[in-house]
Amino acid sequence: MTDSTDGGTAAPRIDRPLGLPRWAAAVLPLLLLALLAGGFFAATPFASLDAGGEPLPDVTVSHTTLPDDETVILHVTNNGPDAVTISQVLVDDAYWHFEVRGAGGDATLAPRERARVVVPYHWTPGWDLGFALVLSDGATVHHTLVAPSESPGLTADLLLTMAAIGLFVGVVPVALGMLWFPFLRTMSDRWLHAVLAFSAGILVFLAIDAGIEAVELAERVPGAFEGQALVALGVLGAFLAVQSVSAWREARAEDGDARAASGLRVAYLVALGIGLHNLAEGLAIGSSFALGRVSLGAFLVVGFMLHNVTEGPAVVAPVARGERPLIRHFAGMGVLAGAPVILGGWLGSLAYSPTLGALFLAVGVGAILQVVGELRAMIGRGGASSTALNLLTFLVGLVVMYATDLFVAL
Amino acid sequence: MPSLTYPDAAALTKRLEARLVEGLRSELTATRRSVLGGLGLAGGATLAGVGRADDGGHAGGQDGSHGNFGAVGEYRDLEFDPHEYLRRFNTGRGESENVPQDVYEEDGRTVREFTLTAVDTTVTIAPGVEFSAWAYNGQVPGPTLRAVEGDLIRVHFENLGRHAHTIHPHLRNLDPSMDGVPTNGPGVLDTGESYTYEWIAQPAGCHFYHCHSLPLKEHIHRGLYGAIVVDPDPERVSERPAEYCDAHPSQITPALSADLVAEAETRNHAHDANDAVDELVMVMNGFDTNFDGDNEVYAVNTRAFAYGVGDTDGEGHWEPGETKHPIQVDRTRRQRVYLINAIEFDPINSFHTHSQFFDYYDHGTGLRPTHATVDTVMQCQAQRGIIELDYASHDPGLYMFHAHQSEFAELGWMSFFEVI
């Protein structure tokens, strides 16, 4: 770096700040902070203000697993600043036997500690159960188990089933949608831009849809993990990550790397964004499956197919100009966009938690938003981006997604 | 209101029924992805034909917004007939095909032997509404058992359900191992296990039996309960009259004693005096269809409005339905109702007669009314009693009776006597 890039705030460099070695100057504030904090603990300056009020216990049941038809396991997290003790458990308003595992051998959870409450209860598939954990101060934590069914263990059978579902819900529809590629190549610039705007509409709808979903799910995230903040972080983080990949390609393109300059770059980014979205979709399918709430009815898979088939042209539209990319690129993009459904399905059915679900959805949103920006830039390079036709097809993209969504959410 | 054509009415009926059935389904949270599951359930239900309502509806009359009682449509499942259940007593003489039974003498005592089997089944609780039940011999309420004071009731119990069950009798039981609770005797009986319970039929009265496995609420409310009627023995009544009324032995006059014996004879199914009485068993029950700990359907003998009128125009014209029709009673006979409250989730239930007062014998253990001349009685969970009705001087026609918790009445516990 020769020319200043900091707007002129840089001063001449000093070798020995405060007359100390550089490392010592870096550590000094931390050292002072540690002293200050230690002093506070030792001196308890707020003792006189302590009116003896207790903070309320804050315990969350994040999810349940049912390894067999005589056991229910509640996964609990203590979000509060104080330890809590689970003294009793009610099942459908009746005191019941239970055992707390994973809390160091007792029923007391330290702050941030997670544990499993194992309840030997002969449940009936499909019949809801209401649980209440009674804490030592009499506070209760409620959890309703809706339509229980046995949790699938990690079996080859399950992995195979999830892979098959993922294939039909993710990869196949995207690949089908990509078959529009030859047709896209025959289009005029004006119409191709319209198709790109249509793709942007599709992506924006997915972002809105997943965003709402993420915020809803965040409410079920244990308090200590700050669900809403986590969602915001996921959105921003993904956006910045995809943006930085994009910027890096940009820099390489300026250095004369022809490949990086092509529409293929945008196409891959679109595939990545859709892939992240589909990962969350797979996670949701997997977790519904784990909760025993997915029917493998053909109409369900068909609904998802219709929904996801529109993602195909969105992926290939950016490469409709210039030379045709190699087949392996199509395969690569198809897998990048569709296969995460499979991965998400495995994750969701084996290690589901609302925290993970919300984070994945948020990451999908962030990635998609960045990709929408890329598409806009791409249309902009070839002329005005906000033509009436483009705005209209953008809207059509939104509406089409909404309509196909109805197949999935009757 | 414009008059409806029959096809219009049928279509409307179907729509309303579908809405009722839909409303009774347990709600799933409606985020898009959890709807996947709901969709699956709904799809499955459609395929299996669960909750399909039947077609036989009638148009509401001229004034359908005021006069029509109860749920729409008729019952299609004819396996259980609440009208037949009313007067079906099992005394060991083979009164029911689905209850293997026998009666014989053993050591100078009459033994009445029954085989009860717990099974998982489905019962219809409102037209087009199915309920997953646990049932003794496949029926809810379970078979009514009837014996005479001092008899031995021997019950071969086999559990074919997926959960562990027992039979706990509300009788004076001198052997704790026969009490049918998890802590005593054989404890709970797992799937495929069986046990023979033996109980002495005492005291006389209107009693009942139910499963006492845990969780208790679930095991009772799913349908594992039934009536036990113990007839008083007139000989024993003449020997110990003070046990059958609230008089001190020193207050018993010959007239009172004779009165008690005569009443005992009307209660004892082996005596001719009993034939003059029309006896009816009514078990008040409720059903929580959506697991919220509150009943969606209330009834006597399981089926909502089964003793209601079929169709009325709200102006005095009515027609009985095929499966929903009033209980016909003969004015020349006394009516006796063995009333049992098997409700769950609600602390009390009640029985109220229109244009009529009755004598009530709490638990039926005495031969003198505990409440004379009342038109409403209240029963807590598991309370029961005998009601003596007399319509001899009433004009023929429809006389309503129902729970006087209006909510229960409008959710199914609403019935009529048709006095002829």
Coordinates of N, CA, C and O in Angstrom, one line a residue, chain A residues 69 92-94 96 121-128 146 209 213 216 277 281 284-285 288 293-295 299-300 304 307 405 408-410, chain B residues 26-41 43-44 47 132-134 162-164 191 214-215 217-218 222 290-291:
Chain A
D69 N -41.5 -46.3 22.5 CA -42.9 -45.9 22.8 C -43.1 -45.8 24.3 O -44.3 -45.7 24.8
D92 N -49.6 -34.3 31.5 CA -51.0 -34.1 31.4 C -51.6 -33.9 32.8 O -52.5 -34.6 33.2
D93 N -51.0 -33.0 33.6 CA -51.5 -32.7 34.9 C -51.4 -33.8 35.9 O -52.3 -33.9 36.8
A94 N -50.5 -34.7 35.8 CA -50.3 -35.8 36.7 C -48.8 -35.9 37.1 O -48.0 -35.8 36.2
W96 N -45.3 -37.4 37.7 CA -44.8 -38.5 37.0 C -43.3 -38.7 37.3 O -42.6 -37.8 37.7
Y121 N -42.8 -42.9 30.0 CA -44.2 -42.7 29.8 C -44.7 -43.4 28.6 O -44.1 -43.2 27.5
H122 N -45.7 -44.3 28.7 CA -46.2 -45.1 27.6 C -47.1 -44.2 26.7 O -48.3 -44.2 27.0
W123 N -46.5 -43.5 25.8 CA -47.3 -42.6 25.0 C -48.0 -43.3 23.8 O -47.6 -44.4 23.5
T124 N -49.0 -42.7 23.2 CA -49.7 -43.3 22.1 C -49.4 -42.4 20.9 O -49.6 -41.2 21.0
P125 N -49.0 -43.0 19.8 CA -48.7 -42.2 18.6 C -49.9 -41.3 18.2 O -51.0 -41.7 18.1
G126 N -49.6 -40.0 18.0 CA -50.6 -39.1 17.5 C -51.5 -38.4 18.6 O -52.2 -37.5 18.3
W127 N -51.3 -38.8 19.9 CA -52.1 -38.2 20.9 C -51.2 -37.2 21.7 O -50.2 -37.6 22.3
D128 N -51.6 -36.0 21.6 CA -50.8 -34.9 22.3 C -50.6 -35.1 23.7 O -51.4 -35.7 24.4
V146 N -46.9 -32.2 20.4 CA -48.1 -32.4 19.4 C -47.8 -33.7 18.6 O -46.8 -33.9 18.0
D209 N -40.2 -15.2 2.3 CA -40.8 -16.4 2.9 C -39.9 -17.0 4.0 O -40.3 -17.2 5.1
E213 N -40.3 -17.0 8.2 CA -40.1 -18.3 8.8 C -39.0 -18.3 9.9 O -39.2 -18.8 11.0
E216 N -40.2 -16.4 13.0 CA -41.1 -17.2 13.7 C -40.4 -18.3 14.5 O -40.7 -18.5 15.7
H277 N -30.9 -21.6 0.5 CA -32.4 -21.6 0.9 C -32.9 -23.1 0.9 O -33.6 -23.4 1.8
E281 N -34.8 -25.5 3.6 CA -36.0 -26.3 3.3 C -35.8 -27.8 3.6 O -36.7 -28.4 4.2
A284 N -36.0 -28.3 7.3 CA -37.4 -28.3 7.7 C -38.1 -29.6 7.4 O -38.8 -30.2 8.2
I285 N -37.8 -30.1 6.2 CA -38.4 -31.4 5.8 C -37.9 -32.5 6.7 O -38.7 -33.3 7.3
S288 N -39.4 -32.2 10.2 CA -40.8 -32.6 10.2 C -40.9 -34.2 10.2 O -41.6 -34.8 10.9
R293 N -44.0 -35.9 11.1 CA -45.2 -35.1 10.6 C -45.1 -34.9 9.1 O -45.7 -34.0 8.5
V294 N -44.3 -35.8 8.4 CA -44.3 -35.6 6.9 C -44.9 -36.9 6.3 O -44.5 -38.0 6.7
S295 N -45.9 -36.7 5.5 CA -46.4 -37.8 4.8 C -45.7 -37.8 3.5 O -45.4 -36.8 2.9
F299 N -48.7 -36.0 -3.6 CA -49.1 -34.6 -3.8 C -48.1 -33.6 -3.1 O -47.9 -32.5 -3.6
L300 N -47.5 -34.1 -2.0 CA -46.6 -33.2 -1.3 C -45.4 -33.0 -2.1 O -44.9 -31.8 -2.3
F304 N -43.8 -29.5 -3.9 CA -42.5 -29.0 -3.8 C -41.8 -28.9 -5.2 O -41.0 -28.0 -5.5
H307 N -42.8 -25.9 -7.0 CA -42.3 -24.8 -6.3 C -40.8 -24.6 -6.7 O -40.3 -23.5 -7.0
D405 N -46.3 -21.8 -3.8 CA -46.2 -22.0 -2.4 C -47.5 -22.6 -1.8 O -47.5 -23.4 -0.9
V408 N -47.8 -26.2 -1.4 CA -47.1 -26.8 -0.2 C -47.8 -26.4 1.1 O -47.9 -27.2 2.0
A409 N -48.5 -25.2 1.1 CA -49.1 -24.8 2.4 C -50.6 -24.6 2.1 O -51.0 -23.5 1.8
L410 N -51.4 -25.7 2.0 CA -52.8 -25.6 1.8 C -53.5 -24.9 2.9 O -53.2 -25.2 4.1
Chain B
S26 N -57.4 -32.1 15.7 CA -56.5 -31.3 16.5 C -55.7 -30.4 15.6 O -55.3 -30.8 14.5
E27 N -55.6 -29.2 16.1 CA -55.0 -28.2 15.2 C -53.5 -28.3 15.2 O -52.9 -28.6 16.2
L28 N -52.9 -28.2 14.0 CA -51.4 -28.2 14.0 C -51.0 -26.8 13.7 O -51.7 -26.0 13.2
T29 N -49.9 -26.4 14.3 CA -49.4 -25.1 14.1 C -49.2 -24.9 12.6 O -48.8 -25.8 11.9
A30 N -49.6 -23.7 12.1 CA -49.7 -23.6 10.7 C -48.5 -22.8 10.0 O -48.8 -21.9 9.2
T31 N -47.3 -23.1 10.4 CA -46.3 -22.5 9.6 C -46.2 -23.4 8.4 O -46.6 -24.6 8.4
R32 N -45.6 -22.9 7.3 CA -45.7 -23.6 6.1 C -45.1 -25.0 6.2 O -45.6 -26.0 5.7
R33 N -44.0 -25.1 6.9 CA -43.3 -26.4 6.9 C -43.9 -27.4 7.8 O -43.8 -28.6 7.6
S34 N -44.5 -26.9 8.9 CA -45.2 -27.9 9.7 C -46.5 -28.3 9.1 O -47.1 -29.3 9.4
V35 N -47.0 -27.5 8.2 CA -48.2 -27.9 7.4 C -48.0 -29.1 6.6 O -48.9 -29.9 6.4
L36 N -46.7 -29.3 6.3 CA -46.4 -30.6 5.6 C -47.0 -31.7 6.3 O -47.6 -32.6 5.7
G37 N -46.8 -31.7 7.6 CA -47.3 -32.8 8.4 C -48.8 -32.8 8.4 O -49.5 -33.9 8.2
G38 N -49.4 -31.7 8.6 CA -50.8 -31.5 8.6 C -51.4 -32.1 7.3 O -52.4 -32.8 7.3
L39 N -50.8 -31.7 6.3 CA -51.2 -32.1 4.9 C -51.2 -33.6 4.9 O -52.1 -34.2 4.4
G40 N -50.1 -34.2 5.4 CA -50.0 -35.6 5.4 C -51.1 -36.3 6.2 O -51.7 -37.2 5.7
L41 N -51.4 -35.7 7.4 CA -52.5 -36.3 8.2 C -53.8 -36.1 7.4 O -54.6 -37.1 7.3
G43 N -54.3 -35.8 4.3 CA -54.3 -36.7 3.1 C -54.6 -38.1 3.6 O -55.4 -38.8 3.0
G44 N -53.9 -38.5 4.6 CA -54.1 -39.9 5.1 C -55.6 -40.1 5.5 O -56.2 -41.1 5.2
L47 N -57.7 -40.5 2.6 CA -57.6 -41.8 2.0 C -58.3 -42.9 2.8 O -58.9 -43.8 2.3
S132 N -60.8 -42.5 19.1 CA -59.9 -43.6 19.4 C -60.2 -44.0 20.9 O -59.8 -43.3 21.8
A133 N -60.8 -45.2 21.1 CA -61.2 -45.6 22.4 C -60.4 -46.8 22.9 O -59.9 -47.6 22.1
W134 N -60.4 -47.0 24.2 CA -60.0 -48.2 24.8 C -61.2 -48.7 25.4 O -61.9 -48.0 26.2
R162 N -52.8 -52.0 23.7 CA -51.4 -51.8 23.6 C -50.8 -51.2 25.0 O -49.6 -51.1 25.2
H163 N -51.8 -50.7 25.8 CA -51.3 -50.2 27.1 C -51.8 -51.2 28.2 O -52.6 -52.1 28.0
A164 N -51.2 -51.0 29.4 CA -51.5 -51.9 30.5 C -52.8 -51.4 31.2 O -53.0 -50.2 31.4
T191 N -50.1 -56.0 27.9 CA -50.6 -56.6 26.7 C -50.5 -58.1 26.7 O -49.4 -58.6 26.9
L214 N -52.3 -46.1 35.4 CA -51.9 -44.7 35.3 C -51.5 -44.4 33.8 O -50.9 -45.3 33.2
P215 N -51.7 -43.2 33.3 CA -52.4 -42.1 33.9 C -53.9 -42.3 34.0 O -54.5 -42.6 33.0
K217 N -56.6 -40.4 34.4 CA -57.5 -39.6 33.6 C -57.6 -40.2 32.2 O -58.7 -40.4 31.7
E218 N -56.5 -40.6 31.6 CA -56.5 -41.1 30.3 C -57.2 -42.4 30.2 O -58.1 -42.7 29.3
R222 N -60.7 -42.6 28.1 CA -60.7 -43.3 26.8 C -61.8 -44.3 26.6 O -61.9 -45.0 25.6
N290 N -59.4 -33.4 21.1 CA -58.2 -32.7 20.6 C -57.1 -32.5 21.6 O -56.2 -31.7 21.5
F291 N -57.1 -33.3 22.7 CA -56.1 -33.4 23.7 C -55.8 -32.1 24.4 O -54.7 -31.9 24.9

